[in-house]
CSV table of C-alpha atoms in Angstrom, one decimal:
chain,number,residue,atom,x,y,z
A,1,GLN,CA,42.9,140.0,106.5
A,2,VAL,CA,43.5,136.6,104.6
A,3,VAL,CA,40.4,136.6,102.6
A,4,LEU,CA,40.7,140.3,101.7
A,5,ASP,CA,44.1,140.0,100.4
A,6,GLY,CA,42.8,137.2,98.4
A,7,TRP,CA,39.8,139.2,97.1
A,8,LEU,CA,42.3,142.0,95.9
A,9,GLN,CA,44.6,139.6,94.0
A,10,LEU,CA,41.7,138.2,92.0
A,11,GLN,CA,40.6,141.6,91.2
A,12,ALA,CA,44.1,142.4,90.1
A,13,SER,CA,44.3,139.3,88.0
A,14,GLN,CA,40.8,139.9,86.3
A,15,ALA,CA,41.9,143.4,85.7
A,16,GLY,CA,45.1,142.2,84.2
A,17,ALA,CA,43.4,139.9,82.0
A,18,GLU,CA,41.0,142.6,80.6
A,19,LEU,CA,44.2,144.8,79.9
A,20,ALA,CA,45.6,141.6,77.8
A,21,TYR,CA,42.5,141.5,75.7
A,22,SER,CA,43.6,143.4,72.7
A,23,PRO,CA,40.9,145.3,70.6
A,24,GLU,CA,42.4,143.3,67.8
A,25,GLU,CA,41.2,140.1,69.8
A,26,ALA,CA,37.8,141.6,70.4
A,27,GLU,CA,37.0,142.5,66.9
A,28,GLN,CA,37.8,139.0,65.8
A,29,GLU,CA,35.6,137.5,68.2
A,30,ASP,CA,32.9,139.5,66.9
A,31,GLU,CA,33.7,138.2,63.1
A,32,GLY,CA,33.2,134.6,64.6
A,33,PRO,CA,35.3,131.6,65.9
A,34,LYS,CA,38.5,130.7,64.5
A,35,TRP,CA,37.6,127.9,62.3
A,36,SER,CA,34.8,129.9,60.8
A,37,ARG,CA,37.5,132.8,60.0
A,38,THR,CA,39.8,130.0,58.6
A,39,LEU,CA,37.1,128.5,56.5
A,40,ARG,CA,36.2,132.0,54.9
A,41,ALA,CA,39.8,132.4,54.3
A,42,SER,CA,40.0,129.1,52.4
A,43,ILE,CA,36.7,129.9,50.3
A,44,GLU,CA,38.3,133.1,49.1
A,45,LYS,CA,41.3,131.5,48.0
A,46,TRP,CA,39.6,128.6,46.2
A,47,LEU,CA,37.1,131.1,44.6
A,48,GLN,CA,40.2,133.4,43.3
A,49,LEU,CA,41.6,130.0,42.0
A,50,LEU,CA,38.4,128.6,40.0
A,51,PRO,CA,37.4,130.4,36.5
A,52,VAL,CA,34.1,132.3,36.7
A,53,GLU,CA,33.0,130.4,33.7
A,54,ALA,CA,34.3,127.2,31.8
A,55,VAL,CA,34.9,127.2,28.2
A,56,LYS,CA,31.8,127.3,26.0
A,57,ALA,CA,30.2,124.3,24.3
A,58,GLU,CA,29.9,126.2,21.0
A,59,ALA,CA,33.6,126.3,20.8
A,60,VAL,CA,33.3,122.7,19.6
A,61,THR,CA,31.9,122.8,15.9
A,62,GLY,CA,32.6,119.3,14.6
A,63,ASP,CA,30.0,116.5,14.4
A,64,ASP,CA,32.1,113.4,14.6
A,65,PRO,CA,31.7,111.2,18.0
A,66,ILE,CA,34.9,112.3,19.3
A,67,GLN,CA,34.2,116.1,19.3
A,68,ARG,CA,30.4,115.5,20.2
A,69,CYS,CA,32.0,114.0,23.3
A,70,ILE,CA,34.3,116.6,24.0
A,71,ALA,CA,31.2,119.1,23.7
A,72,ARG,CA,29.4,117.1,26.2
A,73,GLU,CA,32.3,117.2,28.3
A,74,VAL,CA,32.4,120.9,28.3
A,75,VAL,CA,28.8,121.1,29.3
A,76,LEU,CA,29.2,118.9,32.3
A,77,ALA,CA,32.6,121.1,33.5
A,78,GLY,CA,30.5,124.2,33.1
A,79,SER,CA,27.8,122.3,35.4
A,80,ILE,CA,30.4,121.0,38.1
A,81,LEU,CA,31.9,124.7,38.0
A,82,LYS,CA,29.0,126.2,38.5
A,83,LYS,CA,27.6,124.0,41.3
A,84,VAL,CA,31.2,124.1,43.4
A,85,ARG,CA,31.3,127.9,43.0
A,86,GLY,CA,27.8,128.6,44.2
A,87,ASP,CA,28.2,126.2,46.9
A,88,LEU,CA,31.5,128.0,48.2
A,89,SER,CA,29.4,131.3,48.0
A,90,ARG,CA,26.6,130.4,49.8
A,91,VAL,CA,28.7,128.9,52.6
A,92,TYR,CA,30.7,132.1,52.7
A,93,LYS,CA,27.6,134.4,53.0
A,94,CYS,CA,26.5,132.3,55.7
A,95,LEU,CA,29.5,132.4,57.6
A,96,SER,CA,29.7,135.7,57.1
A,97,GLY,CA,25.9,136.3,58.5
A,98,GLU,CA,24.6,137.7,55.0
A,99,GLU,CA,22.2,134.6,54.8
A,100,GLN,CA,20.3,132.2,56.6
A,101,THR,CA,21.9,128.8,57.0
A,102,THR,CA,19.8,126.2,55.3
A,103,ASN,CA,19.8,122.2,56.2
A,104,ASP,CA,21.9,122.0,52.7
A,105,VAL,CA,24.7,124.6,53.8
A,106,ARG,CA,24.8,122.7,57.0
A,107,GLU,CA,25.9,119.6,54.9
A,108,LEU,CA,28.3,121.6,53.2
A,109,LEU,CA,29.7,123.2,56.2
A,110,ALA,CA,30.0,119.7,58.0
A,111,SER,CA,32.2,118.4,55.3
A,112,LEU,CA,34.6,122.0,54.1
A,113,ARG,CA,34.7,122.7,58.1
A,114,THR,CA,37.0,119.3,58.5
A,115,SER,CA,38.6,119.6,54.8
A,116,SER,CA,36.5,116.7,53.5
A,117,LEU,CA,35.2,116.5,50.1
A,118,PRO,CA,31.1,117.0,49.9
A,119,ALA,CA,29.2,114.2,48.9
A,120,SER,CA,27.6,116.3,46.1
A,121,TRP,CA,30.8,117.3,44.6
A,122,ARG,CA,32.5,113.6,44.7
A,123,LYS,CA,29.7,112.2,42.5
A,124,HIS,CA,30.6,114.1,39.2
A,125,HIS,CA,34.1,112.1,38.7
A,126,ALA,CA,36.1,109.5,40.3
A,127,VAL,CA,38.7,110.6,42.8
A,128,PRO,CA,40.1,108.6,46.0
A,129,PRO,CA,37.7,108.3,48.7
A,130,LYS,CA,39.8,110.1,51.3
A,131,MET,CA,40.7,113.0,49.0
A,132,LYS,CA,40.8,116.6,50.9
A,133,VAL,CA,38.9,119.6,49.5
A,134,ASP,CA,42.1,121.5,48.9
A,135,PRO,CA,43.9,119.3,46.3
A,136,TRP,CA,40.4,118.4,44.7
A,137,ILE,CA,40.1,122.1,44.0
A,138,GLY,CA,43.3,122.2,42.6
A,139,ASP,CA,42.7,119.0,40.7
A,140,LEU,CA,39.7,120.5,39.3
A,141,LEU,CA,41.5,123.7,38.0
A,142,GLN,CA,44.0,121.2,36.2
A,143,ARG,CA,41.0,119.6,34.6
A,144,LEU,CA,39.1,122.9,33.4
A,145,THR,CA,42.7,124.2,32.0
A,146,LYS,CA,43.7,121.0,29.9
A,147,LEU,CA,39.9,120.9,28.5
A,148,ALA,CA,40.1,124.4,27.8
A,149,GLU,CA,43.4,123.5,25.9
A,150,LEU,CA,42.0,120.6,24.4
A,151,VAL,CA,38.7,122.6,22.9
A,152,SER,CA,41.2,125.3,21.5
A,153,ALA,CA,43.3,122.7,19.6
A,154,CYS,CA,40.0,121.0,18.2
A,155,ALA,CA,38.5,124.7,17.1
A,156,ALA,CA,42.0,125.4,15.3
A,157,SER,CA,42.2,122.4,13.3
A,158,GLY,CA,38.6,121.0,13.0
A,159,SER,CA,39.2,117.7,14.4
A,160,LEU,CA,41.0,116.1,17.4
A,161,GLY,CA,43.9,115.6,15.2
A,162,ALA,CA,47.3,115.2,16.7
A,163,SER,CA,46.0,116.5,20.0
A,164,THR,CA,47.2,114.8,23.4
A,165,VAL,CA,44.4,113.9,25.8
A,166,TRP,CA,44.5,113.8,29.6
A,167,LEU,CA,42.4,110.9,29.4
A,168,GLY,CA,42.5,110.6,33.6
A,169,GLY,CA,41.5,114.2,33.6
A,170,LEU,CA,38.1,114.0,31.6
A,171,PHE,CA,35.1,114.0,33.8
A,172,GLN,CA,33.8,111.0,31.6
A,173,PRO,CA,36.6,109.2,30.2
A,174,GLY,CA,34.7,106.2,29.4
A,175,ALA,CA,32.5,108.2,27.1
A,176,PHE,CA,35.8,109.5,25.2
A,177,LEU,CA,36.8,105.8,24.8
A,178,THR,CA,33.6,104.7,23.2
A,179,ALA,CA,33.9,107.7,20.8
A,180,THR,CA,37.4,106.9,19.6
A,181,ARG,CA,35.9,103.4,19.2
A,182,GLN,CA,32.7,104.5,17.1
A,183,TRP,CA,35.1,107.1,15.1
A,184,THR,CA,37.5,103.9,14.2
A,185,ALA,CA,34.5,101.9,13.2
A,186,ARG,CA,33.1,104.4,11.0
A,187,VAL,CA,36.6,104.9,9.3
A,188,LYS,CA,37.6,101.1,8.6
A,189,SER,CA,33.9,100.4,8.2
A,190,VAL,CA,33.7,97.5,10.5
A,191,ALA,CA,31.9,96.2,13.5
A,192,LEU,CA,32.4,98.1,17.2
A,193,GLU,CA,32.6,94.8,18.4
A,194,SER,CA,35.2,93.3,16.0
A,195,MET,CA,37.8,95.6,17.4
A,196,LYS,CA,40.5,95.3,20.3
A,197,LEU,CA,42.3,98.2,22.1
A,198,THR,CA,46.1,98.4,22.0
A,199,VAL,CA,48.3,100.8,23.7
A,200,SER,CA,52.1,101.6,22.5
A,201,VAL,CA,54.2,103.4,24.6
A,202,GLY,CA,55.8,106.8,23.1
A,203,ALA,CA,54.8,109.7,21.2
A,204,GLY,CA,56.3,108.7,17.9
A,205,SER,CA,54.5,109.4,14.6
A,206,LYS,CA,50.7,108.8,14.6
A,207,PRO,CA,50.2,106.2,12.0
A,208,ASP,CA,46.7,107.3,11.0
A,209,GLU,CA,43.7,109.5,12.1
A,210,THR,CA,42.8,106.4,14.3
A,211,THR,CA,45.4,106.9,16.7
A,212,PHE,CA,44.9,108.9,19.8
A,213,SER,CA,47.5,110.2,22.1
A,214,VAL,CA,47.0,110.0,25.9
A,215,ASP,CA,49.2,111.7,28.7
A,216,GLY,CA,49.5,111.9,32.4
A,217,ALA,CA,49.2,108.3,33.1
A,218,PHE,CA,51.2,106.3,35.5
A,219,LEU,CA,52.7,102.5,35.6
A,220,TYR,CA,52.5,100.2,38.6
A,221,GLY,CA,54.2,97.0,39.3
A,222,ALA,CA,56.4,96.8,36.2
A,223,ARG,CA,59.3,99.1,34.4
A,224,LEU,CA,60.0,100.5,31.0
A,225,GLY,CA,62.6,98.8,29.1
A,226,GLU,CA,63.9,98.8,25.7
A,227,GLY,CA,64.2,102.6,25.3
A,228,ASP,CA,61.0,103.2,27.2
A,229,GLN,CA,59.0,101.1,24.4
A,230,CYS,CA,57.9,97.9,26.5
A,231,LEU,CA,57.1,96.6,29.9
A,232,VAL,CA,59.5,94.9,32.0
A,233,PRO,CA,58.3,92.9,35.3
A,234,GLY,CA,59.4,94.7,38.7
A,235,GLY,CA,59.4,97.9,40.0
A,236,SER,CA,57.6,98.8,43.8
A,237,GLN,CA,56.9,102.5,42.9
A,238,SER,CA,54.8,104.4,40.3
A,239,VAL,CA,56.3,105.6,37.4
A,240,PRO,CA,55.2,108.5,35.0
A,241,MET,CA,54.6,107.0,31.8
A,242,PRO,CA,55.7,108.9,28.4
A,243,VAL,CA,53.1,109.7,25.9
A,244,LEU,CA,50.5,106.5,25.1
A,245,GLN,CA,49.2,105.4,21.8
A,246,PHE,CA,45.7,104.3,21.7
A,247,ARG,CA,44.4,102.1,18.9
A,248,TRP,CA,41.5,100.1,18.0
A,249,LEU,CA,42.5,97.2,16.0
A,250,VAL,CA,40.5,94.3,14.0
A,251,PRO,CA,41.7,90.7,13.9
A,252,ALA,CA,42.8,91.5,10.2
A,253,GLU,CA,45.2,94.2,11.1
A,254,GLY,CA,47.2,91.7,13.2
A,255,THR,CA,49.1,92.2,16.5
A,256,GLU,CA,52.7,92.3,17.4
A,257,GLU,CA,54.1,89.2,18.8
A,258,GLY,CA,55.3,89.6,22.6
A,259,ARG,CA,52.6,91.5,23.6
A,260,SER,CA,50.3,90.9,26.9
A,261,GLU,CA,47.0,92.2,28.3
A,262,ILE,CA,47.5,94.8,31.1
A,263,PRO,CA,44.6,96.4,33.1
A,264,ILE,CA,44.2,99.8,33.1
A,265,TYR,CA,42.2,101.6,36.1
A,266,LEU,CA,40.8,105.4,36.2
A,267,THR,CA,42.9,106.2,39.3
A,268,SER,CA,45.7,105.0,41.4
A,269,GLU,CA,43.2,103.3,44.1
A,270,ARG,CA,42.6,100.8,41.3
A,271,GLY,CA,39.1,100.1,42.0
A,272,GLU,CA,37.2,98.8,39.1
A,273,VAL,CA,39.2,98.0,35.5
A,274,PHE,CA,38.7,100.8,33.0
A,275,ALA,CA,40.1,98.6,30.2
A,276,ALA,CA,42.0,95.9,29.2
A,277,VAL,CA,44.6,96.5,26.5
A,278,ASP,CA,47.3,94.5,24.7
A,279,MET,CA,50.8,96.1,25.5
A,280,LYS,CA,54.4,95.4,24.2
A,281,VAL,CA,56.6,93.4,27.0
A,282,GLN,CA,60.1,92.5,27.0
A,283,ALA,CA,60.8,89.4,24.9
A,284,ALA,CA,62.7,87.7,28.0
A,285,ALA,CA,59.6,88.6,30.1
A,286,ALA,CA,56.8,87.6,28.0
A,287,ALA,CA,54.4,85.8,30.0
A,288,PRO,CA,50.7,85.0,29.9
A,289,SER,CA,48.5,87.8,30.8
A,290,LEU,CA,47.6,86.2,34.1
A,291,CYS,CA,51.0,86.4,35.0
A,292,TRP,CA,51.2,90.3,34.4
A,293,TYR,CA,47.9,90.5,36.8
A,294,GLU,CA,49.7,88.4,39.2
A,295,TRP,CA,52.6,90.8,39.3
A,296,GLY,CA,50.6,93.6,39.7
A,297,ALA,CA,51.3,95.4,36.7
A,298,ALA,CA,48.7,97.9,35.8
A,299,ILE,CA,48.2,101.6,34.6
A,300,ALA,CA,46.4,104.4,36.2
A,301,LEU,CA,45.1,107.1,34.5
A,302,TRP,CA,45.1,109.5,37.1
A,303,ALA,CA,47.1,109.8,40.2
A,304,GLU,CA,46.5,112.4,43.2
A,305,PRO,CA,49.1,115.2,42.9
C-alpha cells in the first residue's frame, strides 16, 4: 500500500508540472535556449542603431592633405560598418536557423554570447582591451555620426576651416595629425621635421589656417587654472577639457615662456604615447617636463562612455 501511495503521488506531481508548463514557455523552447533569444534581441537592437550605410567618400572633394585624409577615413568607416552589420546579420540568421553555422560564425558567437568584443572588430581602432560589445556599438555610432558632420562641414566650406575635430574618435587619428603637419609645411614652406606640435587650451579665435580645433579630450594628473587656459599640478580624477588648439610651429616663430611637454594618449588606458606637445603651465608650477611626467599629467583623446 505504501508503494502504491508513493506511485500515485509521483503521477500527481508530474501531472501538475505538465499543467504548469505554459504554451508560451513551450513556444520559447522551440525558439532556442534563453541565451540565444537574448542575443537575437541584442542583435536586433544593434542593427537598428547602426546606419545601413556610412557617409560617401565622394562628398569630400578637396585635394589638400587633410581632406584626402578625411576621404580615406570615410572609406575605412564604410568598410568597418559593412563588416559589423554583415557579421551581426550572419549570426542572427544562424541563431534563427536560416543559415548553417560556419567556423567564422562560431568564433563570433563565442565572443558575442559573453558580450566580449570579437577580435576582427577590435583591430580597426584603439579601444580598451576589456570593452564590451554594447558600449562599443554605441561608440561606433558616435564615431560615424561625428565623421558625417565633419564631412558635411568640409563639403560646405571646401576645407576643414573652423570645424572642430574629435581626434580620438577618428579611426586613424595618427594619419590626421600627419596630414595637418603636411598641410602646415606646405602653407609655411618649411620642412616637416623642423616643426614642433603645440597645444593651447580654449577655443578662442583661430589665428590662421594652420590651427586645428580638437574636442573630446580628457585631462589626467593635473587641473585647469587661470580661466582654464593653463595646467596646474594635482587632480586625482579625469577632467573633460575645453576645445584644444593644435598648431605646428617652427623655431623661428618662437614659443611662449612657461610651457612644458605633456604626453597625449589615444585612450584613457594610456598605452603608447600618441604625441608629446608643448602646453602652457601655471607660472608658479613651471617645472621641467620630466616632473609633469612623474606627476602623471597627460591628455587622453578618448575615454569610454
